[in-house]
Coordinates of C-alpha atoms in Angstrom, one line a residue:
M1 CA -128.2 19.6 30.0
T2 CA -126.7 19.3 33.4
T3 CA -125.8 22.6 35.0
A4 CA -122.2 23.0 36.2
T5 CA -122.0 23.6 40.0
R6 CA -118.3 23.3 40.6
T7 CA -115.0 23.9 38.9
I8 CA -111.9 21.8 38.7
I9 CA -108.7 23.4 37.3
M10 CA -106.1 21.0 35.8
T11 CA -102.6 21.2 34.3
G12 CA -101.2 18.5 32.1
A13 CA -104.6 17.6 30.7
T14 CA -103.7 17.8 27.0
R15 CA -102.0 14.4 26.6
G16 CA -101.4 11.0 28.2
I17 CA -102.8 10.3 31.7
G18 CA -104.1 13.9 32.1
L19 CA -106.1 13.9 29.0
E20 CA -107.7 10.5 29.9
A21 CA -108.4 11.8 33.4
A22 CA -110.0 15.0 32.0
R23 CA -112.3 12.9 29.8
E24 CA -113.2 10.6 32.7
I25 CA -113.9 13.5 35.1
L26 CA -116.3 15.0 32.6
R27 CA -118.0 11.7 32.1
R28 CA -118.4 10.8 35.7
S29 CA -119.1 14.3 37.0
P30 CA -121.3 16.1 34.5
D31 CA -121.8 19.0 37.0
T32 CA -118.1 19.9 36.8
H33 CA -116.7 22.8 34.8
L34 CA -113.2 21.8 33.8
V35 CA -110.6 24.5 33.2
V36 CA -107.6 23.1 31.3
L37 CA -104.4 25.0 31.8
G38 CA -101.9 24.6 28.9
R39 CA -100.0 26.1 26.0
G40 CA -102.6 27.7 23.7
S41 CA -102.1 25.4 20.8
S42 CA -102.1 22.1 22.7
A43 CA -105.2 23.2 24.8
A44 CA -107.0 24.2 21.6
E45 CA -106.3 20.8 20.1
V46 CA -108.1 18.9 22.8
L47 CA -110.9 21.3 23.5
P48 CA -113.3 19.9 20.8
S49 CA -113.0 16.3 22.0
L50 CA -113.5 17.4 25.6
R51 CA -116.5 19.5 24.7
G52 CA -117.9 16.5 22.8
I53 CA -118.3 14.9 26.3
S54 CA -119.4 18.1 28.1
P55 CA -120.0 21.7 27.2
H56 CA -118.5 22.7 30.6
V57 CA -114.9 23.0 29.5
S58 CA -112.7 26.1 29.0
T59 CA -108.9 26.7 28.6
V60 CA -106.4 29.2 30.0
D61 CA -103.0 29.7 28.4
I62 CA -100.0 29.1 30.6
D63 CA -96.3 28.5 30.4
L64 CA -95.4 26.6 33.6
S65 CA -91.7 27.4 33.1
S66 CA -92.3 31.2 33.5
M67 CA -93.4 32.6 36.9
A68 CA -94.9 35.6 35.1
S69 CA -97.0 33.4 32.9
V70 CA -98.1 31.3 35.9
A71 CA -99.0 34.5 37.8
A72 CA -100.9 35.9 34.8
A73 CA -102.9 32.7 34.4
G74 CA -103.7 32.6 38.1
A75 CA -105.0 36.2 37.9
Q76 CA -107.2 35.2 34.9
L77 CA -108.6 32.3 36.9
E78 CA -109.2 34.5 39.9
D79 CA -111.2 36.9 37.7
L80 CA -113.3 34.0 36.3
L81 CA -114.1 32.7 39.8
D82 CA -114.8 36.2 41.3
S83 CA -117.0 37.2 38.4
G84 CA -119.0 33.9 38.6
E85 CA -118.2 33.0 35.0
V86 CA -117.3 29.6 36.3
P87 CA -118.8 27.8 39.4
P88 CA -117.1 27.7 42.8
L89 CA -113.6 26.1 42.9
R90 CA -113.7 22.6 44.4
G91 CA -110.6 21.0 42.9
L92 CA -107.0 21.6 41.6
V93 CA -105.0 19.0 39.7
F94 CA -101.3 19.5 39.1
N95 CA -100.5 16.8 36.6
A96 CA -98.1 18.6 34.3
G97 CA -94.4 17.7 34.4
V98 CA -91.2 17.5 32.4
H99 CA -88.4 15.0 32.3
L100 CA -85.3 16.3 30.4
S101 CA -82.1 14.8 29.0
N102 CA -79.9 17.1 31.2
A103 CA -80.0 19.4 34.1
L104 CA -78.8 22.5 32.3
E105 CA -81.9 24.0 30.7
S106 CA -82.7 27.4 32.1
T107 CA -86.1 29.1 32.3
V108 CA -86.6 32.7 31.5
D109 CA -86.3 33.4 35.3
G110 CA -83.0 31.6 35.5
Y111 CA -84.1 28.4 37.2
E112 CA -83.5 24.8 36.1
R113 CA -86.5 23.9 34.0
T114 CA -87.4 20.5 35.5
F115 CA -87.6 22.0 39.0
A116 CA -89.4 25.1 37.9
V117 CA -92.1 23.2 36.1
N118 CA -92.5 20.3 38.4
V119 CA -92.3 22.2 41.8
M120 CA -92.1 26.0 41.6
S121 CA -95.1 26.5 39.3
T122 CA -97.3 24.2 41.5
H123 CA -96.6 26.3 44.6
R124 CA -97.0 29.6 42.8
L125 CA -100.4 28.6 41.3
L126 CA -101.6 27.0 44.5
R127 CA -100.6 30.0 46.5
Q128 CA -102.6 32.2 44.2
L129 CA -105.7 30.0 44.0
H130 CA -106.1 28.4 47.4
P131 CA -108.2 31.3 48.9
H132 CA -110.8 30.5 46.2
L133 CA -111.2 26.9 47.1
Q134 CA -114.5 26.1 48.7
A135 CA -114.8 23.1 51.0
P136 CA -115.1 20.2 50.6
A137 CA -112.2 20.3 48.0
R138 CA -109.3 18.2 46.9
I139 CA -105.9 19.1 45.5
V140 CA -103.9 16.4 43.7
V141 CA -100.3 16.7 42.7
T142 CA -98.9 14.0 40.4
V143 CA -95.6 12.6 41.6
S144 CA -93.6 9.4 40.9
D145 CA -92.3 6.4 42.7
A146 CA -89.1 7.2 40.9
H147 CA -88.4 9.5 43.9
F148 CA -87.4 6.3 45.8
G149 CA -84.4 6.1 43.5
D150 CA -83.9 2.4 44.2
L151 CA -83.8 -0.8 42.2
R152 CA -87.2 -2.0 43.4
H153 CA -89.0 1.1 42.2
T154 CA -87.0 2.1 39.1
G155 CA -85.4 -1.1 37.9
G156 CA -82.1 0.6 38.0
T157 CA -83.1 3.2 35.4
M158 CA -83.1 6.1 37.8
P159 CA -80.5 7.5 40.2
A160 CA -81.4 8.5 43.8
P161 CA -82.5 12.1 44.4
R162 CA -80.1 14.6 45.8
W163 CA -81.8 17.2 47.9
A164 CA -80.4 20.7 48.5
I165 CA -82.4 23.9 48.5
P166 CA -81.8 26.3 46.8
E167 CA -79.0 24.7 44.9
I168 CA -81.1 22.2 42.9
S169 CA -83.2 25.0 41.5
R170 CA -80.2 26.2 39.5
P171 CA -79.0 24.9 36.1
G172 CA -75.8 22.8 36.5
A173 CA -76.5 21.9 40.1
F174 CA -75.9 18.1 39.7
E175 CA -72.6 16.3 38.9
R176 CA -72.0 16.3 35.1
S177 CA -75.3 18.2 34.6
G178 CA -75.1 17.9 30.8
N179 CA -75.5 14.2 30.9
V180 CA -78.7 12.1 30.7
R181 CA -78.2 10.7 34.2
A182 CA -78.2 14.3 35.6
G183 CA -81.5 14.9 33.9
R184 CA -83.0 11.9 35.5
R185 CA -81.6 12.9 38.9
A186 CA -83.2 16.3 38.4
Y187 CA -86.5 14.6 37.6
V188 CA -86.6 12.3 40.6
T189 CA -85.4 15.1 42.9
S190 CA -88.3 17.3 41.7
K191 CA -90.8 14.5 42.4
L192 CA -89.4 14.2 45.9
G193 CA -90.0 18.0 46.1
G194 CA -93.6 17.5 45.0
I195 CA -94.2 15.2 48.0
Y196 CA -92.5 17.7 50.4
L197 CA -94.8 20.4 49.0
V198 CA -97.9 18.2 49.6
H199 CA -96.9 17.5 53.2
E200 CA -96.3 21.2 54.0
W201 CA -99.5 22.4 52.3
A202 CA -101.4 19.7 54.2
R203 CA -100.4 21.3 57.5
R204 CA -101.4 24.7 56.3
L205 CA -104.7 24.3 54.5
P206 CA -108.1 24.6 56.4
D207 CA -110.2 21.6 57.3
D208 CA -112.1 19.9 54.5
I209 CA -109.6 21.0 51.8
D210 CA -107.4 18.0 51.3
I211 CA -104.2 17.7 49.3
V212 CA -102.7 14.4 48.2
S213 CA -99.9 13.2 46.0
Y214 CA -100.7 10.7 43.3
N215 CA -98.2 8.2 41.8
P216 CA -99.4 6.6 38.6
S217 CA -96.2 4.4 38.6
L218 CA -95.0 3.1 35.2
V219 CA -97.3 4.2 32.4
V220 CA -96.5 3.9 28.7
G221 CA -97.7 6.2 26.0
T222 CA -97.7 9.4 28.1
G223 CA -95.2 11.3 26.0
L224 CA -93.1 12.1 29.2
A225 CA -90.1 10.2 27.8
R226 CA -89.9 12.3 24.7
E227 CA -87.2 14.6 26.1
T228 CA -85.3 12.2 28.4
G229 CA -82.5 11.2 26.0
G230 CA -80.4 8.0 26.2
A231 CA -82.1 4.6 25.9
F232 CA -85.1 5.6 28.0
P233 CA -87.4 6.7 25.0
F234 CA -86.5 3.3 23.3
L235 CA -87.4 1.4 26.4
M236 CA -90.7 3.2 26.8
R237 CA -91.6 2.7 23.1
R238 CA -90.5 -0.9 22.6
I239 CA -89.7 -2.8 25.8
I240 CA -91.9 -1.5 28.6
P241 CA -95.2 -1.8 26.5
L242 CA -94.7 -5.6 26.5
L243 CA -95.3 -5.5 30.3
T244 CA -98.8 -3.9 30.0
V245 CA -100.2 -7.5 30.1
T246 CA -98.9 -7.6 33.7
P247 CA -100.1 -5.6 36.7
L248 CA -96.8 -3.7 36.7
V249 CA -97.5 -1.3 33.9
D250 CA -100.5 0.8 32.9
T251 CA -101.5 2.5 29.7
P252 CA -103.0 6.1 29.8
V253 CA -106.7 5.0 30.0
P254 CA -106.6 2.9 33.2
A255 CA -104.0 5.3 34.7
G256 CA -106.3 8.2 33.9
K257 CA -109.2 6.5 35.6
K258 CA -107.0 6.0 38.7
L259 CA -106.1 9.7 38.7
T260 CA -109.8 10.5 38.4
D261 CA -110.5 8.3 41.4
A262 CA -107.9 10.4 43.4
V263 CA -109.4 13.7 42.1
L264 CA -113.0 12.8 42.8
G265 CA -112.3 11.3 46.2
V266 CA -113.2 7.8 45.2
T267 CA -109.8 6.6 46.5
P268 CA -109.9 7.1 50.3
A269 CA -106.9 9.1 51.5
E270 CA -106.3 11.6 54.3
T271 CA -104.8 15.0 53.5
G272 CA -101.1 14.7 52.9
A273 CA -101.3 11.1 51.8
Y274 CA -99.3 9.5 49.0
I275 CA -101.7 7.5 46.7
H276 CA -99.9 4.7 44.8
R277 CA -102.1 3.9 41.8
E278 CA -105.3 2.8 43.6
K279 CA -104.6 3.2 47.4
A280 CA -102.8 5.3 50.0
A281 CA -99.4 4.0 50.7
A282 CA -96.1 5.1 52.3
S283 CA -93.7 7.1 50.1
S284 CA -89.9 6.9 50.7
V285 CA -88.4 7.3 54.1
E286 CA -86.6 10.3 52.8
S287 CA -89.9 12.0 51.8
Y288 CA -90.9 12.4 55.4
D289 CA -88.6 15.3 56.5
T290 CA -90.4 18.3 58.1
D291 CA -87.3 20.4 58.1
R292 CA -86.9 20.0 54.4
E293 CA -90.6 20.6 53.8
R294 CA -90.5 23.9 55.8
A295 CA -87.3 25.0 54.2
L296 CA -88.8 24.4 50.7
W297 CA -91.9 26.3 51.6
N298 CA -89.9 29.3 52.9
W299 CA -87.7 29.4 49.9
L300 CA -90.6 29.1 47.4
E301 CA -92.4 32.0 49.3
Q302 CA -89.4 34.2 48.7
V303 CA -88.8 33.5 45.0
T304 CA -92.3 32.7 43.6
V305 CA -94.7 34.9 45.6
P306 CA -92.8 37.8 47.1
E307 CA -95.9 39.9 46.9
Q308 CA -97.8 37.5 49.2
R309 CA -96.0 36.9 52.4
I310 CA -99.0 36.0 54.6
D311 CA -99.4 32.3 55.3
P312 CA -102.7 30.7 54.2
S313 CA -103.2 29.6 57.8
A314 CA -101.6 30.0 61.1
D315 CA -97.9 28.9 61.4
G316 CA -99.1 25.3 61.1

């Protein structure tokens, strides 16, 4: 049996792209101990199949819509790392995300659920765990080319993002927030926020600890469309799968392999890069805005980690 010498922690590993990537990571990197973060029931369901590939798998319960739950999971992970129960931390994968049918759903903390899960939980968990990363290490945040919000990248199915911090973190921030289109706007805006977060973290992390965003592009069979409402679930079930015979659309298995390439460093990319499927590329023009990136960081510091006000590095 191969001894585990490093740990990778992953959210969104219980279905779709994330589950396939988890399997692929364990196959390709047998010296990796994989920690799956997820709701207790969903994580328990996939644990036997993952342990069928490698014994080096464990789970930690987390509710990404609750900052208290995220903090508690982070503390449990810190204990595991500090005690040596798991090997040194060499990777973090933030693959979980939600796409809702409106922009009205509130978390227990009072934030809009899409933004809380897709952006706030990432910063909170990364803020807690980054001191435990040992170089060389890579952090991957799954985003979406839907953040472009244009015809070329979304086929007209998604509106353009509308950025405003802190307004977009609140339920009802978008026009007609109870509508499906507002839910889509909340989603694409949160994915733009994920790229901003990657850019700002890239400036602050030490050398040899890289952070990149990964865009799987259009993938069928992930389950992401289950809460989107409107015609989108029908399109993802019946129409888009017909395009999997083209290079335009992936299924979870090849998309999971591409995510694994990003996680394991097979895909070459500098820190802060945007990986489109198999290679580094440019994200939207709007996604390169240092003022927005710094403002997002400062706001997240105030609301998600008030007990930790010291930057992970110099002012950057």
